Tab-separated table of C-alpha atoms in Angstrom:
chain	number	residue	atom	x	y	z
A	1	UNK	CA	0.000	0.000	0.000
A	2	UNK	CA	2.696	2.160	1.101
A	3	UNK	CA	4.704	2.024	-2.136
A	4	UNK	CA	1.455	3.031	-4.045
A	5	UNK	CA	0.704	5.725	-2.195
A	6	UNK	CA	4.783	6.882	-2.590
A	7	UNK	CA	4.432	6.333	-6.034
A	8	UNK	CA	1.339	8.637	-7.114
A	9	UNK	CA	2.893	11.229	-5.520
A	10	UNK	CA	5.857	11.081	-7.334
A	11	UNK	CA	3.917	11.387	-10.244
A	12	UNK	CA	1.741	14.215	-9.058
A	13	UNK	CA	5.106	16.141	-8.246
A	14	UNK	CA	6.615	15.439	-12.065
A	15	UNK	CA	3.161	16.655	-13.732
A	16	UNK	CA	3.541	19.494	-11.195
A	17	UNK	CA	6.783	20.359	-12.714
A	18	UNK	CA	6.169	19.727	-16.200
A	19	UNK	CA	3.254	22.642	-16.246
A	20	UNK	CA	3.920	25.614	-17.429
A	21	UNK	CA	4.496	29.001	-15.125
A	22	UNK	CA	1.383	31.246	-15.022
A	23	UNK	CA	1.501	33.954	-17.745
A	24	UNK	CA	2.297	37.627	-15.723
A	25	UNK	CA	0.066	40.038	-16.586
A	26	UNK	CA	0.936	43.513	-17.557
A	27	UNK	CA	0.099	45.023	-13.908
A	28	UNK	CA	2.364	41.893	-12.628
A	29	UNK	CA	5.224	42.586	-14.586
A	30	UNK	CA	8.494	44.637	-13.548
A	31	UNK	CA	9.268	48.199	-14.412
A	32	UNK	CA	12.756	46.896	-15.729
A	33	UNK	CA	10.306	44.082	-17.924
A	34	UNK	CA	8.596	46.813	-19.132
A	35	UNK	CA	10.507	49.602	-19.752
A	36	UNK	CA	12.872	46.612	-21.750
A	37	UNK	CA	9.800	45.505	-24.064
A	38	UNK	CA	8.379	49.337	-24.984
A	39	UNK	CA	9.345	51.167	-28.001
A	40	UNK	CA	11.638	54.127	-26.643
A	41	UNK	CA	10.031	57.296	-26.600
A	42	UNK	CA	12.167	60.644	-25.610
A	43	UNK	CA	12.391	61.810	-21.989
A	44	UNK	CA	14.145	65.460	-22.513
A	45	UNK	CA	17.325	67.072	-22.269
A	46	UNK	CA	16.624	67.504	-17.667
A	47	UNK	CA	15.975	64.015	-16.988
A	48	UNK	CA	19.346	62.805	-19.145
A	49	UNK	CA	20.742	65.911	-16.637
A	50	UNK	CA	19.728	64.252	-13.488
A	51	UNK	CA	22.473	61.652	-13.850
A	52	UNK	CA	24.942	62.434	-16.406
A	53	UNK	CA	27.159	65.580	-15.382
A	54	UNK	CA	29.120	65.585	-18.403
A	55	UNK	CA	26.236	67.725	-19.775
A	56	UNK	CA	26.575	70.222	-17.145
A	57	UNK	CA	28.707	72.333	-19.460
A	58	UNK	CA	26.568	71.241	-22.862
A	59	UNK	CA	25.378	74.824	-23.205
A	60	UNK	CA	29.097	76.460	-24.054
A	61	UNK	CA	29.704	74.162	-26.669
A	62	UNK	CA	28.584	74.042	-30.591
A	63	UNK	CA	26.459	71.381	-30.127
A	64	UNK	CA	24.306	73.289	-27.380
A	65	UNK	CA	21.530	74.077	-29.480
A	66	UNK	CA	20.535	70.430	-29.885
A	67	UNK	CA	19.187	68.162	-27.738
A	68	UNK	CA	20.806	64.643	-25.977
A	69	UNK	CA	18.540	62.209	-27.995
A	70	UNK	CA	18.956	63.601	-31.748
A	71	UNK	CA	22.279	62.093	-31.154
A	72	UNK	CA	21.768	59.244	-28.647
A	73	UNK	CA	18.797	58.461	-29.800
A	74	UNK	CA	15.192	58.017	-27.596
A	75	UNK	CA	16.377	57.606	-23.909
A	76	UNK	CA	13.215	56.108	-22.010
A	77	UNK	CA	14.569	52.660	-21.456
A	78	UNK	CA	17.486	53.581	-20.634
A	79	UNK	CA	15.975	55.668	-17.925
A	80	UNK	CA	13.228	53.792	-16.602
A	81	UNK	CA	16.225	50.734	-16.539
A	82	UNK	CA	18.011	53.367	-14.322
A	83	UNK	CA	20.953	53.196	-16.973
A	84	UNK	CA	20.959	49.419	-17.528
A	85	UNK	CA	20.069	49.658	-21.149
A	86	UNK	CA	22.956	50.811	-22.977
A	87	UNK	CA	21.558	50.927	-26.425
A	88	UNK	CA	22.105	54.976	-26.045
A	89	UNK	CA	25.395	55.358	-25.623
A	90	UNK	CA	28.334	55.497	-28.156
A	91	UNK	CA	30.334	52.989	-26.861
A	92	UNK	CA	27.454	50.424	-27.094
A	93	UNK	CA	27.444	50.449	-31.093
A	94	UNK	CA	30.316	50.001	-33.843
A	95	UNK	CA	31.668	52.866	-34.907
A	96	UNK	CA	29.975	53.183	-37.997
A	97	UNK	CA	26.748	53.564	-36.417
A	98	UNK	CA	28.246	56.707	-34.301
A	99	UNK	CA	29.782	58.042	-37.227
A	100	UNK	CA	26.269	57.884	-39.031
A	101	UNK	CA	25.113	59.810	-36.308
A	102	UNK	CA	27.605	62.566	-36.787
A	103	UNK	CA	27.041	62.601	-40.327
A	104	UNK	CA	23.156	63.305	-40.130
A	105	UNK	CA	24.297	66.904	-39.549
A	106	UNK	CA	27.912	67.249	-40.571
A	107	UNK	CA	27.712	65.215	-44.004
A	108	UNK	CA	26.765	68.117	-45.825
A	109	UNK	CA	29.578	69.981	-44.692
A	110	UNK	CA	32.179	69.326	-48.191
A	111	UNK	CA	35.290	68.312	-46.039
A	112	UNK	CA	33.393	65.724	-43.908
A	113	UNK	CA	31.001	64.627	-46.441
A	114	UNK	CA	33.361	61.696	-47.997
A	115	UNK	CA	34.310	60.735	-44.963
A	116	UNK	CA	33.216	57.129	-45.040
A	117	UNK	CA	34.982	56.901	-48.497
A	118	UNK	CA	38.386	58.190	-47.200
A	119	UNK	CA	40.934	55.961	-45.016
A	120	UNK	CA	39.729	56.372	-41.912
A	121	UNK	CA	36.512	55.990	-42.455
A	122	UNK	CA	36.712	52.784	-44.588
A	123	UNK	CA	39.154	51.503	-41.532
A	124	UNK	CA	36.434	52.185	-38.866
A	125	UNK	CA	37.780	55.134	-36.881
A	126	UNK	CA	35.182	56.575	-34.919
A	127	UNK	CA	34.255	60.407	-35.073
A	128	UNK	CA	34.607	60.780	-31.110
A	129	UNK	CA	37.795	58.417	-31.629
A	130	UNK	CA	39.271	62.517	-31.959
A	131	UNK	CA	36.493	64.843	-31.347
A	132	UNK	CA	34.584	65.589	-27.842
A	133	UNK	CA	31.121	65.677	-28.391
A	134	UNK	CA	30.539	67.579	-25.083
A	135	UNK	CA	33.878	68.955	-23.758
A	136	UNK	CA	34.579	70.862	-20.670
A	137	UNK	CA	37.021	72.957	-22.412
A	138	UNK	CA	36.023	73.371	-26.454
A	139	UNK	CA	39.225	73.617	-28.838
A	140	UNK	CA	39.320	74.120	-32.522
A	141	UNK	CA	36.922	71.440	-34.131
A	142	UNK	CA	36.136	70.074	-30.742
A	143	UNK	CA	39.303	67.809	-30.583
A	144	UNK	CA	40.315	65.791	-27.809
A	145	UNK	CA	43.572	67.233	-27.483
A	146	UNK	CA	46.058	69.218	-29.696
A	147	UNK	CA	45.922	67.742	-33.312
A	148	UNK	CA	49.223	66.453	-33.399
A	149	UNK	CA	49.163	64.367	-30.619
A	150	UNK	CA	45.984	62.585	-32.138
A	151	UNK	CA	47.648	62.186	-35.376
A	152	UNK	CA	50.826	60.867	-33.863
A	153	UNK	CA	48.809	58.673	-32.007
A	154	UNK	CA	48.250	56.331	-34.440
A	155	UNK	CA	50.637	57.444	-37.224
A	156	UNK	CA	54.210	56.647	-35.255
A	157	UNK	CA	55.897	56.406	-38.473
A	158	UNK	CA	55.544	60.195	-39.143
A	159	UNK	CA	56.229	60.835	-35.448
A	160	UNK	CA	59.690	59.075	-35.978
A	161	UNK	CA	60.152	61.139	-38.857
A	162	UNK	CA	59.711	64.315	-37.526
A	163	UNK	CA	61.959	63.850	-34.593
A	164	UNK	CA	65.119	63.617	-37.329
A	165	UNK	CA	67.738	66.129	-37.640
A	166	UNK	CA	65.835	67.894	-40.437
A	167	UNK	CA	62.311	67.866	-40.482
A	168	UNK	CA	58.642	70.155	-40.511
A	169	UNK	CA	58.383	71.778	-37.409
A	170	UNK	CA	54.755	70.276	-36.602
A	171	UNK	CA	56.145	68.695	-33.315
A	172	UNK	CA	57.153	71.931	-32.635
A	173	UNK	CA	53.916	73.876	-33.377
A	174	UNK	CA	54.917	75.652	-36.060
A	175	UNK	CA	52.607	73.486	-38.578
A	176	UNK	CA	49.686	71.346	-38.110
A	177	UNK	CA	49.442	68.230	-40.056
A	178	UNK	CA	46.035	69.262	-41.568
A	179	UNK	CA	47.638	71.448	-43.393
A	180	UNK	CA	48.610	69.253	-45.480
A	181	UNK	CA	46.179	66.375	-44.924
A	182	UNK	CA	42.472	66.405	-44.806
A	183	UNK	CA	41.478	64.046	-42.108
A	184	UNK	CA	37.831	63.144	-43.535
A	185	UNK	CA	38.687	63.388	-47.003
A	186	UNK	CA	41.299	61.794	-49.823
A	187	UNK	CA	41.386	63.378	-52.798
A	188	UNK	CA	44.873	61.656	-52.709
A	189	UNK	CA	46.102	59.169	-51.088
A	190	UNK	CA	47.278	60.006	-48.424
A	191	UNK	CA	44.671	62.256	-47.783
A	192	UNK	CA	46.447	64.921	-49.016
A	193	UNK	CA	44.401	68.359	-49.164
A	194	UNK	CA	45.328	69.384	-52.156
A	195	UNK	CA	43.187	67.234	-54.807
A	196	UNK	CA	46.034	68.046	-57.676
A	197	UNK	CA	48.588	66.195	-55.392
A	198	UNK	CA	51.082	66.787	-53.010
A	199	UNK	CA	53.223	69.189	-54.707
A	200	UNK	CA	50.062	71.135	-54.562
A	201	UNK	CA	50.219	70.914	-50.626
A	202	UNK	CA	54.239	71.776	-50.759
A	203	UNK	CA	54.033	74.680	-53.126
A	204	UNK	CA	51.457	76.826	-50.707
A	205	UNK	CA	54.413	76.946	-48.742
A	206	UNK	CA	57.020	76.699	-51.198
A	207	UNK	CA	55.619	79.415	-53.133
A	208	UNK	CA	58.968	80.344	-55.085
A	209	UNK	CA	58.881	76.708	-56.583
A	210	UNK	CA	55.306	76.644	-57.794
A	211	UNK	CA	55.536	77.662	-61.381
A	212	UNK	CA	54.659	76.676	-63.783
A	213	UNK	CA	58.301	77.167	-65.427
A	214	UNK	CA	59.015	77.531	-69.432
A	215	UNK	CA	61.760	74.809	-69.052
A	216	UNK	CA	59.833	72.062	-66.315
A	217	UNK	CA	61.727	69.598	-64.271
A	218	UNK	CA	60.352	66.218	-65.521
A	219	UNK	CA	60.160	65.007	-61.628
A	220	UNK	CA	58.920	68.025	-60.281
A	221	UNK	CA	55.786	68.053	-62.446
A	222	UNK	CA	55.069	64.460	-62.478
A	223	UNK	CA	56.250	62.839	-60.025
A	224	UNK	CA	55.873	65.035	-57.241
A	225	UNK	CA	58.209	66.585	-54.930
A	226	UNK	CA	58.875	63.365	-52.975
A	227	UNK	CA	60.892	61.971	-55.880
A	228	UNK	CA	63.639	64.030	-54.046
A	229	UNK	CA	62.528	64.973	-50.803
A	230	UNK	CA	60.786	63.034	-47.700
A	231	UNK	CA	57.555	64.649	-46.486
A	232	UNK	CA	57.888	64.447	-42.984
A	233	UNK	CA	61.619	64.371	-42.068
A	234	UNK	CA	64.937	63.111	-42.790
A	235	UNK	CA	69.021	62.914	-41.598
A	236	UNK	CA	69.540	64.500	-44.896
A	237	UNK	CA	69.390	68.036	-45.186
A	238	UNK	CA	66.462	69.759	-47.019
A	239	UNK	CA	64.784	66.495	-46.375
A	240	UNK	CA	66.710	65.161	-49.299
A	241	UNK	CA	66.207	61.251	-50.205
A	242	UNK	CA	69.986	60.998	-50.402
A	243	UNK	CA	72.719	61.949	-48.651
A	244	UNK	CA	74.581	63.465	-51.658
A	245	UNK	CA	72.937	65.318	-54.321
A	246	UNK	CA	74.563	63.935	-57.111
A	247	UNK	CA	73.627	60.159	-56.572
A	248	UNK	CA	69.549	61.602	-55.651
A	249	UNK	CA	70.455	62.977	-59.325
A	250	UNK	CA	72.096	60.056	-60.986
A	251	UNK	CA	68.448	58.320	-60.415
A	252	UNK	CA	67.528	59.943	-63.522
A	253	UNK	CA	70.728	61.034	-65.161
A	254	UNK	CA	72.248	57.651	-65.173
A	255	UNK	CA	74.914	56.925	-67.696
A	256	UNK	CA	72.829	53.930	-68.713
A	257	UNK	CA	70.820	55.934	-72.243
A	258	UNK	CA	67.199	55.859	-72.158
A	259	UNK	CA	63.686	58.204	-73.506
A	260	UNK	CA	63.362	60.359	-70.570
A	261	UNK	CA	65.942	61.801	-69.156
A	262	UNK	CA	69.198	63.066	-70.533
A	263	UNK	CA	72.503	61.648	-69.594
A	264	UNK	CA	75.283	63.790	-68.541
A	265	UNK	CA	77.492	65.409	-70.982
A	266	UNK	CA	80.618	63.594	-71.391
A	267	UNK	CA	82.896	65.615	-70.004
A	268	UNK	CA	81.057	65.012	-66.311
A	269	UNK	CA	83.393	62.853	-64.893
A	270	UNK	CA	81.421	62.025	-61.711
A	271	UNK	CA	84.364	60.166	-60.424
A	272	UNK	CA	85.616	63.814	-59.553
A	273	UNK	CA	84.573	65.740	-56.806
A	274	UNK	CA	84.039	68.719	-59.187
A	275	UNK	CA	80.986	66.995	-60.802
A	276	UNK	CA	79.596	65.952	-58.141
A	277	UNK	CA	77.940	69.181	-56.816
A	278	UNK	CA	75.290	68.860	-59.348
A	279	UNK	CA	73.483	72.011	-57.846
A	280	UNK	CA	76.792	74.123	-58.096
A	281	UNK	CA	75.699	74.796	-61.713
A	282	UNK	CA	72.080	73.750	-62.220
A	283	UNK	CA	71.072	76.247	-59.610
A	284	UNK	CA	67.049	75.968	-60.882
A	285	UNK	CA	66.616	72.500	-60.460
A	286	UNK	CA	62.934	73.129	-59.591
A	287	UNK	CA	61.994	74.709	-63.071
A	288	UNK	CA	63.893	77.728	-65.055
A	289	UNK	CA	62.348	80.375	-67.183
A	290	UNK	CA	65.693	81.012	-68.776
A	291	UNK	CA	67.627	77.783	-69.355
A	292	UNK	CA	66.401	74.099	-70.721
A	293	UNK	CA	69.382	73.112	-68.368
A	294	UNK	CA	67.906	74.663	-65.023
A	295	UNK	CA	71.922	76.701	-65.236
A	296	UNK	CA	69.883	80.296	-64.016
């Protein structure tokens, strides 16, 4: 008898387990259950304010005139979740989808507007990967810290660069890499400013080397100043390639004949210091107006 009675009640306790929990209606349910099931609706710039003080000083900034959620997006679950839903912040998304969010107002502004095309767009580098959306203290384009430390951040190549003997002063202050570069943009690679190419970028400086000449140096006008020179830096003075001018010329003007460059006259023996001072006599190397052989 005993092991019958033991017996049903096992039973009764496995069909007790096997039946499925009681549906929770809506009044039963959590805020949190809620709040996580509801389309998001906006709450308004004061209730993002009564947690988050980095808005405190939102109203000194560029961005002042708009509100938290046309960039964050609807914040009610986040705060009826009392910040557990993350779905508004930044950090919570790839950085396309924050860039996207950027561009709704900046990407019809022409220097941002092929962003997504350029390199650091197509590499996924985040907008606020350099800018502050809502600094404390607002510099120029509301970086995150001077411009050439960003840059340098990533690009350590060009850091090295400008730390040799002869370089651009940009470590120094004197230049900005953007002055040369467009961050957002390549109209050449890389990302030079000047869509017509880098001698472009070298020759708003340069002026006294931009032409265009009656008698052109071949390498000058097509190939850019950085046949000859490095961009950033160099342990060659003028930022020279070489660390003798006539074997930086000898590139070109080999003794070896052939259709596009002239060989030196025969009676350059380069083997002798005297003709190896190319510059000595072709004193225009950049371009002449008065002599096919850059002479004056």
């Amino acid at each position: 008898m005993y092991p019958l009675i033991i017996g049903l009640l096992l039973f009764a306790g496995t069909l007790a387990q096997n039946q499925p929990a009681p549906q929770q209606t809506p009044a039963q349910q959590t805020d949190t259950q809620q709040a996580a099931t509801a389309p998001p609706t906006k709450v308004g710039n004061e209730t993002c304010l009564t947690c988050h003080d980095i808005g405190a000083d939102f109203s000194h900034t560029p961005h002042a005139k708009q509100e938290c959620e046309a960039c964050h997006g609807p914040g009610s679950v986040h705060a009826d979740t009392g910040g557990e839903d993350k779905s508004v912040s930044f950090k919570a998304h790839p950085p396309k989808w924050a860039n996207q969010q950027c561009m709704a107002c900046h990407g019809n502004d022409p220097e941002v507007s092929d962003f997504f095309k350029a390199a650091h767009g197509r590499n996924g580098l985040a907008c606020n990967s350099c800018h502050e959306i809502h600094p404390s203290d607002v510099r120029f384009g509301l970086l995150k810290t001077k411009e050439v430390n960003l840059c340098i951040g990533c690009h350590q190549t060009a850091k090295a660069d400008f730390l040799k003997p002869f370089h651009h002063p940009v470590l120094e202050g004197a230049m900005k890499c953007s002055d040369c570069h467009s961050p957002h943009e390549e109209n050449l690679r890389p990302m030079m400013r000047r869509a017509a190419g880098s001698a472009q970028a070298c020759v708003s400086c340069h002026s006294d080397k931009r032409g265009p000449f009656v008698f052109e140096h071949v390498p000058v006008r097509v190939n850019n100043c950085e046949s000859c020179h490095r961009p950033h830096g160099a342990i060659n003075e003028r930022l020279l390639r070489r660390n003798e001018v006539h074997m930086l010329c000898l590139e070109c003007h080999s003794l070896t004949p052939n259709v596009l460059t002239a060989q030196p006259p025969a009676f350059h023996d380069i083997r002798s210091p005297r003709f190896r001072e190319c510059t000595t006599c072709h004193r225009q190397i950049h371009g002449s107006n008065a002599d096919p052989a850059f002479l004056k």
